[in-house]
């Protein structure tokens, strides 16, 4: 038995410790190809920090030297120096931002592509248990958030550490006693910051989750199928209410988040004022006593800004790191999704499949302990038709999923031409096997593009030929834009019957050896029904087929009928012998198929 089910709760962000060393190494690996710009960024940060130290020193010279000696030339030079260093720092800052952006966007690109690739390698199971909004949110918001982590958190961490270190050194060099006073104030705002930070982290995490929920909800209700469901069941009012509740939760959280930051800012601002006041008090007495120059105090106060601001950012940085950690955890969780449908390391190549489909003692369960298919064995020889019948929920669809390797069996082997499907390349399998389902999936693109999904290099003549065979060419030709007509979201601009005939044309273009067909149960009008039957003829002709049968003509013509009940084959054979046996088949026949005969 596969131990897969329930292994991951796909819908929830993983909780756990902050990033491990391995995670950090991994983030580093993404940045490694960008080591050159990263090194440049670091150099820029250092230069900006050093340049930031210069103006207060020049200010001290203005007050202590240029003004007392009434040296206008020196004053001009010093002021020009102040402006010059700021300007230079600004320019370097701009360059650094552009470098950071390139690095961050490069990493985002790699992550997005990696996740997308990983998602396409999941089994159908993943998509049946994960809300599409959740996937969207990870791919867009979480990965997008990396820009903030690199451009914000990482750069500010380096910038502030460098600035604080340099500033503290300069302060102690200027006057150690004043430096001690300046530093003594620090714990007063470092300590409360920690708890504020925790609150902010909690709110921000909750906001992120609620936002993802809101996105998922919008996705679900504001799609064609969602809208249809809402409208047809008159669900507008309750849905608007539910949306309102979810949006209100986000609103409240965002207000709380902003306010948590606001109180903190007030506290910081207070200390940003108190710090200089204390310096003026202590330093002032020093000046009166003649132990310190006026310029030194002014320079000192100017440096304080360079100390308090970065320190407050640094004490807060663990909040950003926590946010970044959960961001990366969510990203890595998707990058590490176990691949259930593995591409074989050394795939067997089927150059020309004959189309022999075989199930040998196949069992499969969606959930542990509740088998969906048990011990299924049968063979469809090239060109044969195998019909699946059975009550609803018997496992017919699941069986077709195994035939196309949307799932792998837990036990037993499904093979094509004697080759276990797990040994065939995932790209090769759809070359030989194609499916026509009741619900046709189309991309919102032109008819021609949708058709060419089956054969990229199909010529216009090939498209037309397939569509003629599928009884859809006349309909398409009558459209003002013909094959260039777009089909609308999920093909909703076409009728159900048209969509199905288009699907048949698409599979005809692919020209597979094995056809999996889920016959329509929905009652199409008799003309549409007849068209589909005519369209199916060239598709079934000369191919192996596995058909979930809903039509009398199918079971009558099938080479083998498998009767499924609760995941097992309970009867098998041709129509006449099964009917004569008087078991489940004859019961189903009388309930489902005879009506058709009578009609
Ligand atoms: P119907 O004729 O109504 O389409 P079916 O014979 O095709 O039914 P399946 O769709 O194969 O039946 O379903 C077989 C059983 O597996 C059902 O009990 C169904 O509830 C269950 N099942 C189907 N898909 C999943 C899934 N993704 N996860 C868990 N259980 C599932």
Coordinates of C-alpha atoms and ligand atoms in Angstrom, one line a residue:
X1 CA 0.0 0.0 0.0
X2 CA 1.2 3.4 -0.8
X3 CA 1.7 5.4 2.4
X4 CA 0.8 8.6 0.5
X5 CA -2.7 9.5 1.6
X6 CA -2.9 11.9 4.5
X7 CA 0.9 12.4 4.5
X8 CA 0.5 16.1 3.8
X9 CA -2.3 18.5 4.6
X10 CA -1.8 20.4 1.3
X11 CA -4.1 23.2 2.2
X12 CA -2.3 24.5 5.3
X13 CA 0.9 26.4 5.7
X14 CA 3.4 24.2 7.5
X15 CA 4.1 25.2 11.0
X16 CA 7.4 24.6 12.7
X17 CA 10.7 26.0 13.8
X18 CA 12.3 28.9 12.0
X19 CA 14.4 28.1 9.0
X20 CA 16.9 25.4 9.6
X21 CA 20.5 25.6 8.5
X22 CA 19.6 23.4 5.6
X23 CA 16.9 25.9 4.5
X24 CA 19.4 28.7 4.8
X25 CA 21.9 26.8 2.7
X26 CA 19.1 26.2 0.2
X27 CA 18.2 29.9 0.0
X28 CA 22.0 30.6 -0.4
X29 CA 22.0 28.1 -3.3
X30 CA 19.4 30.1 -5.1
X31 CA 21.4 33.2 -4.6
X32 CA 24.7 31.6 -5.6
X33 CA 24.4 32.1 -9.3
X34 CA 24.0 35.8 -8.5
X35 CA 27.1 36.0 -6.4
X36 CA 28.6 38.8 -8.5
X37 CA 25.7 41.3 -8.1
X38 CA 25.3 40.1 -4.5
X39 CA 28.9 41.1 -3.8
X40 CA 28.3 44.4 -5.5
X41 CA 25.2 45.0 -3.4
X42 CA 27.3 44.3 -0.2
X43 CA 29.9 46.8 -1.4
X44 CA 27.3 49.4 -2.1
X45 CA 25.8 48.9 1.4
X46 CA 29.2 49.3 3.0
X47 CA 29.9 52.4 0.9
X48 CA 26.6 54.0 1.8
X49 CA 27.1 53.3 5.5
X50 CA 30.6 54.8 5.5
X51 CA 29.5 57.8 3.5
X52 CA 26.7 58.3 6.0
X53 CA 29.3 58.8 8.8
X54 CA 31.0 61.7 7.0
X55 CA 28.5 64.6 7.2
X56 CA 28.3 64.9 11.1
X57 CA 32.1 65.0 11.2
X58 CA 32.1 67.8 8.6
X59 CA 29.4 69.5 10.7
X60 CA 31.7 69.4 13.7
X61 CA 34.4 71.1 11.6
X62 CA 32.0 73.8 10.6
X63 CA 31.1 74.6 14.2
X64 CA 34.5 74.1 15.7
X65 CA 36.8 75.4 13.0
X66 CA 35.2 77.3 10.1
X67 CA 32.8 79.4 12.2
X68 CA 35.1 80.4 15.0
X69 CA 37.9 81.2 12.6
X70 CA 35.5 83.0 10.2
X71 CA 37.0 81.0 7.3
X72 CA 34.4 81.3 4.5
X73 CA 36.3 79.2 2.1
X74 CA 36.6 76.3 4.6
X75 CA 32.8 76.7 5.3
X76 CA 32.0 76.4 1.6
X77 CA 34.2 73.4 1.2
X78 CA 32.7 71.6 4.2
X79 CA 29.1 72.3 3.2
X80 CA 30.0 71.1 -0.4
X81 CA 31.4 68.0 1.2
X82 CA 28.2 67.4 3.1
X83 CA 26.1 67.8 0.1
X84 CA 28.5 65.8 -2.1
X85 CA 28.6 62.8 0.2
X86 CA 24.8 62.7 0.6
X87 CA 24.5 62.9 -3.2
X88 CA 27.0 60.1 -3.8
X89 CA 25.4 57.9 -1.1
X90 CA 22.0 58.5 -2.9
X91 CA 23.4 57.5 -6.3
X92 CA 25.0 54.4 -4.9
X93 CA 21.7 53.6 -3.2
X94 CA 19.8 53.8 -6.5
X95 CA 22.3 51.5 -8.1
X96 CA 22.1 49.1 -5.2
X97 CA 18.3 49.0 -5.4
X98 CA 18.4 48.1 -9.1
X99 CA 20.9 45.3 -8.4
X100 CA 18.8 44.0 -5.6
X101 CA 15.8 44.0 -7.8
X102 CA 17.5 42.0 -10.5
X103 CA 18.7 39.4 -7.9
X104 CA 15.3 39.2 -6.2
X105 CA 13.4 38.9 -9.5
X106 CA 15.9 36.3 -10.7
X107 CA 15.3 34.2 -7.6
X108 CA 11.5 34.6 -7.9
X109 CA 11.7 33.4 -11.5
X110 CA 13.6 30.3 -10.5
X111 CA 11.2 29.5 -7.6
X112 CA 8.1 30.1 -9.7
X113 CA 9.4 27.8 -12.5
X114 CA 10.4 25.2 -10.0
X115 CA 7.1 25.1 -8.2
X116 CA 5.1 25.1 -11.5
X117 CA 7.1 22.2 -12.7
X118 CA 6.7 20.4 -9.5
X119 CA 2.9 20.9 -9.5
X120 CA 2.6 19.6 -13.0
X121 CA 4.3 16.4 -11.8
X122 CA 1.7 15.7 -9.1
X123 CA -1.0 13.1 -9.4
X124 CA -4.6 14.0 -9.8
X125 CA -4.9 13.4 -6.0
X126 CA -3.1 16.6 -5.3
X127 CA -5.6 18.7 -7.3
X128 CA -8.6 17.0 -5.8
X129 CA -7.6 17.9 -2.3
X130 CA -6.0 21.3 -2.9
X131 CA -8.0 24.5 -3.5
X132 CA -6.9 26.1 -6.7
X133 CA -6.8 29.5 -4.8
X134 CA -4.3 28.0 -2.4
X135 CA -2.0 27.1 -5.3
X136 CA -2.4 30.5 -6.8
X137 CA -1.6 32.2 -3.5
X138 CA 1.6 30.2 -3.1
X139 CA 2.7 30.8 -6.7
X140 CA 1.8 34.5 -6.7
X141 CA 1.9 35.9 -3.2
X142 CA 4.4 33.8 -1.4
X143 CA 6.9 33.6 -4.2
X144 CA 6.3 37.3 -4.9
X145 CA 7.0 38.0 -1.2
X146 CA 10.6 36.9 -1.8
X147 CA 11.3 40.3 -3.4
X148 CA 10.4 41.9 0.0
X149 CA 12.6 39.5 1.8
X150 CA 15.7 40.2 -0.3
X151 CA 15.1 43.8 -1.1
X152 CA 13.8 44.6 2.4
X153 CA 14.7 42.1 5.2
X154 CA 18.1 41.0 3.9
X155 CA 19.4 44.4 2.7
X156 CA 18.1 46.2 5.8
X157 CA 19.7 43.6 8.0
X158 CA 23.1 44.1 6.4
X159 CA 22.7 47.9 6.1
X160 CA 21.6 48.4 9.6
X161 CA 24.2 46.1 11.2
X162 CA 27.0 47.9 9.3
X163 CA 25.6 51.3 10.2
X164 CA 25.2 50.5 13.9
X165 CA 28.7 49.0 14.1
X166 CA 30.3 52.0 12.4
X167 CA 28.3 54.5 14.3
X168 CA 29.1 53.0 17.7
X169 CA 32.8 52.9 16.9
X170 CA 32.7 56.6 15.8
X171 CA 30.6 57.6 18.9
X172 CA 33.1 56.0 21.3
X173 CA 36.0 57.6 19.4
X174 CA 34.2 61.0 19.7
X175 CA 33.5 60.8 23.5
X176 CA 33.2 57.5 25.4
X177 CA 31.1 59.0 28.2
X178 CA 28.5 60.5 25.9
X179 CA 28.6 57.2 23.9
X180 CA 27.7 55.3 27.1
X181 CA 24.8 57.7 27.7
X182 CA 23.6 57.2 24.2
X183 CA 23.8 53.4 24.5
X184 CA 22.2 53.4 27.9
X185 CA 18.9 54.5 26.4
X186 CA 18.9 51.6 23.9
X187 CA 17.5 48.9 26.2
X188 CA 14.5 51.1 26.9
X189 CA 13.2 50.6 23.4
X190 CA 14.9 47.3 22.6
X191 CA 12.9 45.4 25.3
X192 CA 9.3 46.5 24.5
X193 CA 10.1 46.0 20.8
X194 CA 10.4 42.3 21.2
X195 CA 6.8 41.8 22.5
X196 CA 5.5 44.3 19.9
X197 CA 7.3 42.3 17.3
X198 CA 5.7 39.1 18.4
X199 CA 2.3 40.6 18.2
X200 CA 3.0 41.9 14.8
X201 CA 4.3 38.6 13.6
X202 CA 1.2 36.8 14.8
X203 CA -1.1 39.3 13.2
X204 CA 0.8 39.3 9.9
X205 CA 0.7 35.5 9.7
X206 CA -3.0 35.4 10.4
X207 CA -3.5 38.1 7.8
X208 CA -1.6 36.1 5.3
X209 CA -3.7 33.1 5.9
X210 CA -7.0 35.0 5.8
X211 CA -5.9 36.6 2.5
X212 CA -5.2 33.3 1.0
X213 CA -8.6 32.0 2.1
X214 CA -10.2 35.1 0.6
X215 CA -8.4 34.5 -2.7
X216 CA -9.4 30.9 -2.8
X217 CA -13.0 31.8 -2.1
X218 CA -13.1 34.4 -4.8
X219 CA -11.6 31.9 -7.2
X220 CA -14.2 29.3 -6.4
X221 CA -17.3 31.6 -6.6
X222 CA -16.2 33.9 -9.4
X223 CA -15.5 31.3 -12.0
X224 CA -18.0 30.1 -14.6
X225 CA -18.9 27.0 -12.7
X226 CA -18.9 28.7 -9.4
X227 CA -21.1 31.5 -10.7
X228 CA -23.5 29.0 -12.3
X229 CA -23.8 27.2 -9.0
X230 CA -24.4 30.4 -7.0
X231 CA -26.9 31.7 -9.5
X232 CA -28.8 28.5 -10.1
X233 CA -29.3 27.9 -6.4
X234 CA -30.0 31.5 -5.7
X235 CA -27.0 31.7 -3.4
X236 CA -26.1 35.3 -4.0
X237 CA -27.2 36.7 -0.7
X238 CA -25.5 34.1 1.5
X239 CA -22.3 34.2 -0.7
X240 CA -22.2 38.0 -0.4
X241 CA -22.6 37.6 3.3
X242 CA -19.8 35.0 3.5
X243 CA -17.5 37.1 1.4
X244 CA -18.3 40.0 3.6
X245 CA -17.4 38.0 6.7
X246 CA -14.1 36.9 5.2
X247 CA -13.2 40.4 3.9
X248 CA -14.1 41.9 7.3
X249 CA -11.7 39.5 9.0
X250 CA -8.9 40.7 6.7
X251 CA -10.0 44.3 7.3
X252 CA -9.8 44.0 11.1
X253 CA -6.5 42.2 11.0
X254 CA -5.0 44.8 8.8
X255 CA -6.2 47.6 11.1
X256 CA -4.7 45.7 14.1
X257 CA -1.5 45.2 12.2
X258 CA -1.2 48.9 11.3
X259 CA -2.0 49.9 14.9
X260 CA 0.5 47.5 16.5
X261 CA 3.2 49.2 14.4
X262 CA 1.8 52.6 15.3
X263 CA 2.2 52.2 19.1
X264 CA 5.6 51.0 18.5
X265 CA 6.5 54.0 16.4
X266 CA 5.3 56.4 19.1
X267 CA 7.6 54.7 21.6
X268 CA 10.5 54.9 19.3
X269 CA 9.9 58.5 18.4
X270 CA 9.8 59.4 22.1
X271 CA 13.2 57.9 22.6
X272 CA 14.5 59.5 19.5
X273 CA 13.8 62.8 21.2
X274 CA 14.8 61.8 24.7
X275 CA 18.2 60.5 23.6
X276 CA 19.5 63.8 22.1
X277 CA 18.1 65.7 25.1
X278 CA 20.2 63.5 27.4
X279 CA 23.2 64.1 25.3
X280 CA 22.7 67.9 25.4
X281 CA 22.3 67.6 29.2
X282 CA 25.4 65.6 29.9
X283 CA 27.4 67.0 27.0
X284 CA 26.4 70.5 27.8
X285 CA 27.9 70.3 31.2
X286 CA 31.1 68.9 29.6
X287 CA 31.2 71.9 27.3
X288 CA 30.6 74.3 30.2
X289 CA 33.5 72.5 32.0
X290 CA 35.6 73.0 28.8
X291 CA 36.1 69.3 28.3
X292 CA 34.2 69.1 25.0
X293 CA 33.7 71.2 22.0
X294 CA 30.3 72.5 20.8
X295 CA 30.8 70.9 17.4
X296 CA 31.4 67.5 19.0
X297 CA 28.0 67.6 20.7
X298 CA 26.2 68.6 17.6
X299 CA 28.0 65.9 15.6
X300 CA 27.1 63.4 18.3
X301 CA 23.5 64.2 18.2
X302 CA 23.6 63.9 14.4
X303 CA 25.0 60.4 14.8
X304 CA 22.2 59.4 17.2
X305 CA 19.8 59.2 14.3
X306 CA 22.1 56.8 12.7
X307 CA 22.1 54.7 15.8
X308 CA 18.5 54.6 17.0
X309 CA 16.8 54.1 13.7
X310 CA 18.9 51.1 12.6
X311 CA 18.8 49.6 16.1
X312 CA 15.0 49.8 16.1
X313 CA 14.9 48.2 12.7
X314 CA 17.3 45.5 13.9
X315 CA 15.3 44.6 17.0
X316 CA 12.4 44.3 14.7
X317 CA 14.2 42.2 12.2
X318 CA 13.3 38.9 13.8
X319 CA 9.7 39.7 13.0
X320 CA 10.6 40.0 9.3
X321 CA 12.8 37.0 9.6
X322 CA 9.9 35.0 11.1
X323 CA 7.6 36.2 8.2
X324 CA 10.3 35.3 5.7
X325 CA 10.8 31.9 7.3
X326 CA 7.2 31.0 7.0
X327 CA 7.2 32.3 3.5
X328 CA 10.2 30.1 2.5
X329 CA 8.7 27.2 4.4
X330 CA 5.5 27.5 2.3
X331 CA 7.6 27.8 -0.9
X332 CA 9.8 24.8 0.0
X333 CA 6.9 22.7 1.0
X334 CA 5.6 23.0 -2.6
X335 CA 9.1 22.5 -4.1
X336 CA 9.4 19.4 -2.0
X337 CA 6.0 17.9 -2.7
X338 CA 6.5 14.2 -3.1
X339 CA 6.2 13.2 -6.7
X340 CA 3.6 10.4 -6.8
X341 CA 3.7 9.9 -10.5
X342 CA 7.4 9.4 -11.2
X343 CA 9.0 9.7 -14.6
X344 CA 11.1 6.5 -14.9
X345 CA 14.8 7.0 -14.8
X346 CA 15.3 5.0 -17.9
X347 CA 12.0 4.9 -19.8
X348 CA 11.1 2.2 -22.2
X349 CA 10.4 3.7 -25.6
X350 CA 7.3 2.4 -27.5
X351 CA 8.1 3.2 -31.1
X352 CA 4.9 1.8 -32.5
X353 CA 2.3 0.7 -29.9
X354 CA -0.1 -2.0 -30.9
X355 CA -2.6 -1.0 -28.2
X356 CA -2.8 -4.0 -25.9
X357 CA -4.0 -2.8 -22.5
X358 CA -3.8 -5.2 -19.6
X359 CA -4.7 -4.9 -15.9
X360 CA -3.1 -7.6 -13.7
X361 CA -4.4 -8.0 -10.1
X362 CA -4.7 -4.2 -9.7
X363 CA -5.8 -2.7 -6.4
X364 CA -6.0 0.9 -5.5
X365 CA -7.4 3.1 -2.7
X366 CA -7.9 6.8 -2.4
X367 CA -7.8 6.5 1.4
X368 CA -6.0 3.9 3.5
X369 CA -8.4 1.2 4.5
X370 CA -11.1 1.9 2.0
X371 CA -10.1 0.2 -1.3
X372 CA -11.7 1.6 -4.4
X373 CA -10.5 -1.1 -6.8
X374 CA -9.7 -4.6 -5.7
X375 CA -7.9 -7.3 -7.7
X376 CA -8.9 -6.1 -11.2
X377 CA -7.5 -8.2 -14.0
X378 CA -8.5 -8.1 -17.7
X379 CA -7.0 -7.6 -21.0
X380 CA -8.0 -5.6 -24.1
X381 CA -6.3 -6.9 -27.1
X382 CA -5.4 -4.5 -29.9
X383 CA -8.6 -3.2 -31.5
X384 CA -10.9 -4.7 -28.9
X385 CA -13.6 -2.8 -27.0
X386 CA -14.0 -3.3 -23.3
X387 CA -17.1 -1.9 -21.7
X388 CA -17.3 -1.0 -18.1
X389 CA -20.7 -1.1 -16.5
X390 CA -21.8 -1.0 -12.9
X391 CA -23.7 1.1 -10.3
X392 CA -22.6 4.6 -9.5
X393 CA -19.5 4.7 -7.3
X394 CA -18.4 1.2 -8.4
X395 CA -15.0 2.5 -9.5
X396 CA -15.4 2.7 -13.3
X397 CA -13.9 6.2 -13.5
X398 CA -11.1 5.3 -11.2
X399 CA -10.3 2.3 -13.4
X400 CA -9.9 4.6 -16.4
X401 CA -7.7 6.9 -14.3
X402 CA -5.3 4.0 -13.7
X403 CA -5.3 3.2 -17.4
X404 CA -4.0 6.7 -18.2
X405 CA -1.7 6.8 -15.2
X406 CA -3.4 9.7 -13.5
X407 CA -2.9 7.4 -10.5
X408 CA -0.6 4.5 -10.0
X409 CA -2.0 1.2 -8.6
X410 CA -1.2 0.3 -5.0
X411 CA -0.8 -3.3 -6.1
X412 CA -0.6 -5.0 -9.4
X413 CA 0.4 -3.8 -12.8
X414 CA -1.3 -1.8 -15.6
X415 CA 0.5 -2.3 -18.9
X416 CA 0.5 -1.2 -22.5
X417 CA 1.9 -3.7 -25.0
X418 CA 3.3 -5.6 -22.1
X419 CA 5.2 -2.6 -20.7
X420 CA 4.3 -1.5 -17.2
X421 CA 2.9 2.1 -17.5
X422 CA 5.4 3.1 -14.8
X423 CA 8.2 2.3 -17.2
X424 CA 6.9 4.4 -20.0
X425 CA 7.9 8.1 -20.3
X426 CA 5.1 10.4 -19.1
X427 CA 5.4 12.2 -22.4
X428 CA 5.1 8.9 -24.4
X429 CA 2.0 7.6 -22.7
X430 CA -0.4 10.2 -24.0
X431 CA 1.0 9.6 -27.4
X432 CA -0.6 6.2 -27.5
X433 CA -3.5 6.7 -25.1
X434 CA -6.2 9.4 -25.2
X435 CA -9.3 10.1 -23.3
X436 CA -12.7 11.6 -24.2
X437 CA -14.6 12.5 -21.0
X438 CA -18.1 13.7 -20.4
X439 CA -16.8 17.1 -19.4
X440 CA -14.6 18.5 -22.2
X441 CA -11.8 20.8 -21.0
X442 CA -10.8 23.5 -23.3
X443 CA -8.4 26.4 -22.8
X444 CA -9.8 29.9 -23.4
X445 CA -8.0 30.2 -26.8
X446 CA -9.0 29.8 -30.4
X447 CA -10.6 26.5 -31.7
X448 CA -7.5 25.9 -33.8
X449 CA -5.2 26.3 -30.8
X450 CA -7.3 24.0 -28.7
X451 CA -7.2 21.4 -31.5
X452 CA -3.5 21.7 -31.9
X453 CA -3.0 20.9 -28.2
X454 CA -3.2 17.3 -29.5
X455 CA -0.8 17.8 -32.4
X456 CA 1.3 21.0 -32.4
X457 CA 2.3 20.8 -36.0
X458 CA -1.0 19.8 -37.4
X459 CA -1.7 21.6 -40.7
X460 CA -5.0 23.4 -41.4
X461 CA -6.0 20.5 -43.7
X462 CA -5.5 18.0 -40.9
X463 CA -7.6 20.1 -38.5
X464 CA -10.4 20.3 -41.1
X465 CA -10.2 16.6 -41.8
X466 CA -10.4 15.7 -38.1
X467 CA -13.3 18.1 -37.6
X468 CA -15.2 16.8 -40.6
X469 CA -14.8 13.3 -39.2
X470 CA -15.9 14.5 -35.8
X471 CA -19.0 16.2 -37.4
X472 CA -18.0 19.6 -36.1
X473 CA -16.4 21.2 -39.2
X474 CA -19.7 22.6 -40.6
X475 CA -20.5 24.3 -37.3
X476 CA -17.0 25.8 -37.1
X477 CA -17.0 26.9 -40.7
X478 CA -20.3 28.7 -40.2
X479 CA -18.8 30.9 -37.5
X480 CA -17.7 34.4 -38.6
X481 CA -14.1 33.8 -37.5
X482 CA -14.1 30.0 -38.2
X483 CA -11.2 28.2 -36.6
X484 CA -9.9 31.4 -35.1
X485 CA -13.0 31.8 -32.9
X486 CA -12.1 31.8 -29.2
X487 CA -14.0 29.3 -27.1
X488 CA -14.5 31.4 -24.0
X489 CA -13.7 30.5 -20.4
X490 CA -13.4 26.7 -20.3
X491 CA -15.2 26.5 -23.6
X492 CA -18.5 27.8 -22.3
X493 CA -19.1 29.7 -25.5
X494 CA -19.8 26.3 -27.1
X495 CA -22.7 23.9 -26.5
X496 CA -22.2 20.7 -24.6
X497 CA -22.5 18.6 -27.8
X498 CA -20.2 20.9 -29.7
X499 CA -17.6 20.8 -27.0
X500 CA -17.7 17.0 -27.1
X501 CA -17.4 16.8 -30.8
X502 CA -14.4 19.2 -30.6
X503 CA -12.9 16.9 -28.0
X504 CA -13.3 13.9 -30.4
X505 CA -11.7 15.9 -33.2
X506 CA -8.8 16.7 -30.9
X507 CA -8.3 13.0 -30.1
X508 CA -8.6 12.1 -33.8
X509 CA -5.7 14.5 -34.5
X510 CA -3.6 12.7 -31.8
X511 CA -4.4 9.3 -33.4
X512 CA -3.9 7.2 -30.3
X513 CA -3.8 3.4 -30.2
X514 CA -6.0 3.2 -27.1
X515 CA -9.1 5.2 -26.5
X516 CA -10.6 5.8 -23.0
X517 CA -14.2 7.0 -23.4
X518 CA -16.7 8.0 -20.8
X519 CA -19.9 8.1 -22.7
X520 CA -22.2 11.0 -22.0
X521 CA -25.0 10.3 -19.6
X522 CA -26.5 13.8 -20.0
X523 CA -29.5 13.7 -22.3
X524 CA -28.4 15.5 -25.4
X525 CA -31.1 16.0 -28.0
X526 CA -31.4 13.2 -30.5
X527 CA -29.7 15.1 -33.3
X528 CA -26.7 16.1 -31.1
X529 CA -26.6 12.5 -29.8
X530 CA -26.6 11.1 -33.4
X531 CA -23.8 13.5 -34.4
X532 CA -21.7 12.4 -31.5
X533 CA -22.3 8.8 -32.3
X534 CA -21.2 9.4 -35.9
X535 CA -18.2 11.3 -34.7
X536 CA -17.2 8.5 -32.4
X537 CA -17.2 5.9 -35.2
X538 CA -13.8 6.9 -36.8
X539 CA -12.4 7.2 -33.3
X540 CA -13.3 3.7 -32.2
X541 CA -12.5 2.2 -35.5
X542 CA -9.3 0.0 -35.3
X543 CA -8.4 1.2 -31.9
X544 CA -8.4 -0.5 -28.5
X545 CA -11.0 1.1 -26.3
X546 CA -12.1 1.1 -22.7
X547 CA -15.5 2.6 -22.5
X548 CA -17.6 3.5 -19.5
X549 CA -20.8 2.4 -21.2
X550 CA -24.1 4.2 -20.9
X551 CA -25.5 3.2 -24.3
X552 CA -27.0 0.0 -25.5
X553 CA -25.1 0.1 -28.8
X554 CA -21.9 0.1 -26.9
X555 CA -22.5 -2.9 -24.7
X556 CA -23.9 -4.8 -27.6
X557 CA -20.8 -4.3 -29.7
X558 CA -18.2 -4.6 -26.8
X559 CA -15.9 -7.6 -27.0
X560 CA -15.8 -7.8 -23.3
X561 CA -18.1 -6.4 -20.7
X562 CA -16.8 -5.9 -17.1
X563 CA -19.4 -5.5 -14.5
X564 CA -18.1 -3.6 -11.5
X565 CA -19.6 -3.5 -8.0
X566 CA -17.9 -1.9 -5.0
X567 CA -14.5 -1.9 -6.8
X568 CA -14.5 -5.6 -7.9
X569 CA -15.3 -7.2 -11.2
X570 CA -18.3 -9.3 -10.3
X571 CA -19.2 -10.5 -13.8
X572 CA -17.5 -10.5 -17.1
X573 CA -18.3 -11.7 -20.6
X574 CA -20.3 -10.7 -23.7
X575 CA -23.8 -9.3 -23.6
X576 CA -25.8 -12.4 -24.4
X577 CA -24.1 -14.7 -21.9
X578 CA -24.2 -12.1 -19.1
X579 CA -27.8 -11.5 -19.7
X580 CA -28.5 -15.2 -19.6
X581 CA -26.8 -15.4 -16.2
X582 CA -29.5 -13.3 -14.6
X583 CA -27.1 -11.5 -12.2
X584 CA -26.2 -7.9 -11.6
X585 CA -25.7 -7.3 -15.3
X586 CA -29.2 -8.3 -16.3
X587 CA -30.5 -6.2 -13.5
X588 CA -28.5 -3.1 -14.7
X589 CA -29.6 -3.9 -18.2
X590 CA -33.2 -3.9 -17.3
X591 CA -32.8 -0.6 -15.4
X592 CA -30.5 1.4 -17.6
X593 CA -30.3 0.0 -21.1
X594 CA -33.6 -1.6 -21.9
X595 CA -35.4 1.7 -21.7
X596 CA -33.2 2.7 -24.7
X597 CA -34.3 -0.4 -26.6
X598 CA -37.9 0.4 -25.9
X599 CA -37.5 4.0 -26.9
Ligands
LIG1 P1 -20.1 7.0 -11.5 O1 -20.8 6.0 -12.5 O2 -21.1 7.6 -10.6 O3 -19.3 8.0 -12.2 P2 -17.8 5.4 -10.9 O4 -18.1 4.0 -11.0 O5 -17.1 6.1 -12.0 O6 -19.1 6.2 -10.5 P3 -15.6 6.4 -9.3 O7 -15.7 7.8 -9.7 O8 -14.5 5.6 -9.9 O9 -17.0 5.6 -9.6 O10 -15.6 6.3 -7.7 C1 -15.3 5.1 -7.0 C2 -15.3 5.5 -5.5 O11 -14.2 6.2 -5.2 C3 -16.5 6.3 -5.0 O12 -17.0 5.7 -3.8 C4 -16.0 7.7 -4.9 O13 -16.7 8.3 -3.8 C5 -14.6 7.4 -4.5 N1 -13.7 8.5 -5.0 C6 -13.6 9.0 -6.3 N2 -12.7 9.9 -6.4 C7 -12.1 10.1 -5.2 C8 -11.1 10.9 -4.6 N3 -10.4 11.8 -5.4 N4 -10.8 10.8 -3.3 C9 -11.4 9.9 -2.6 N5 -12.4 9.1 -3.0 C10 -12.8 9.2 -4.3

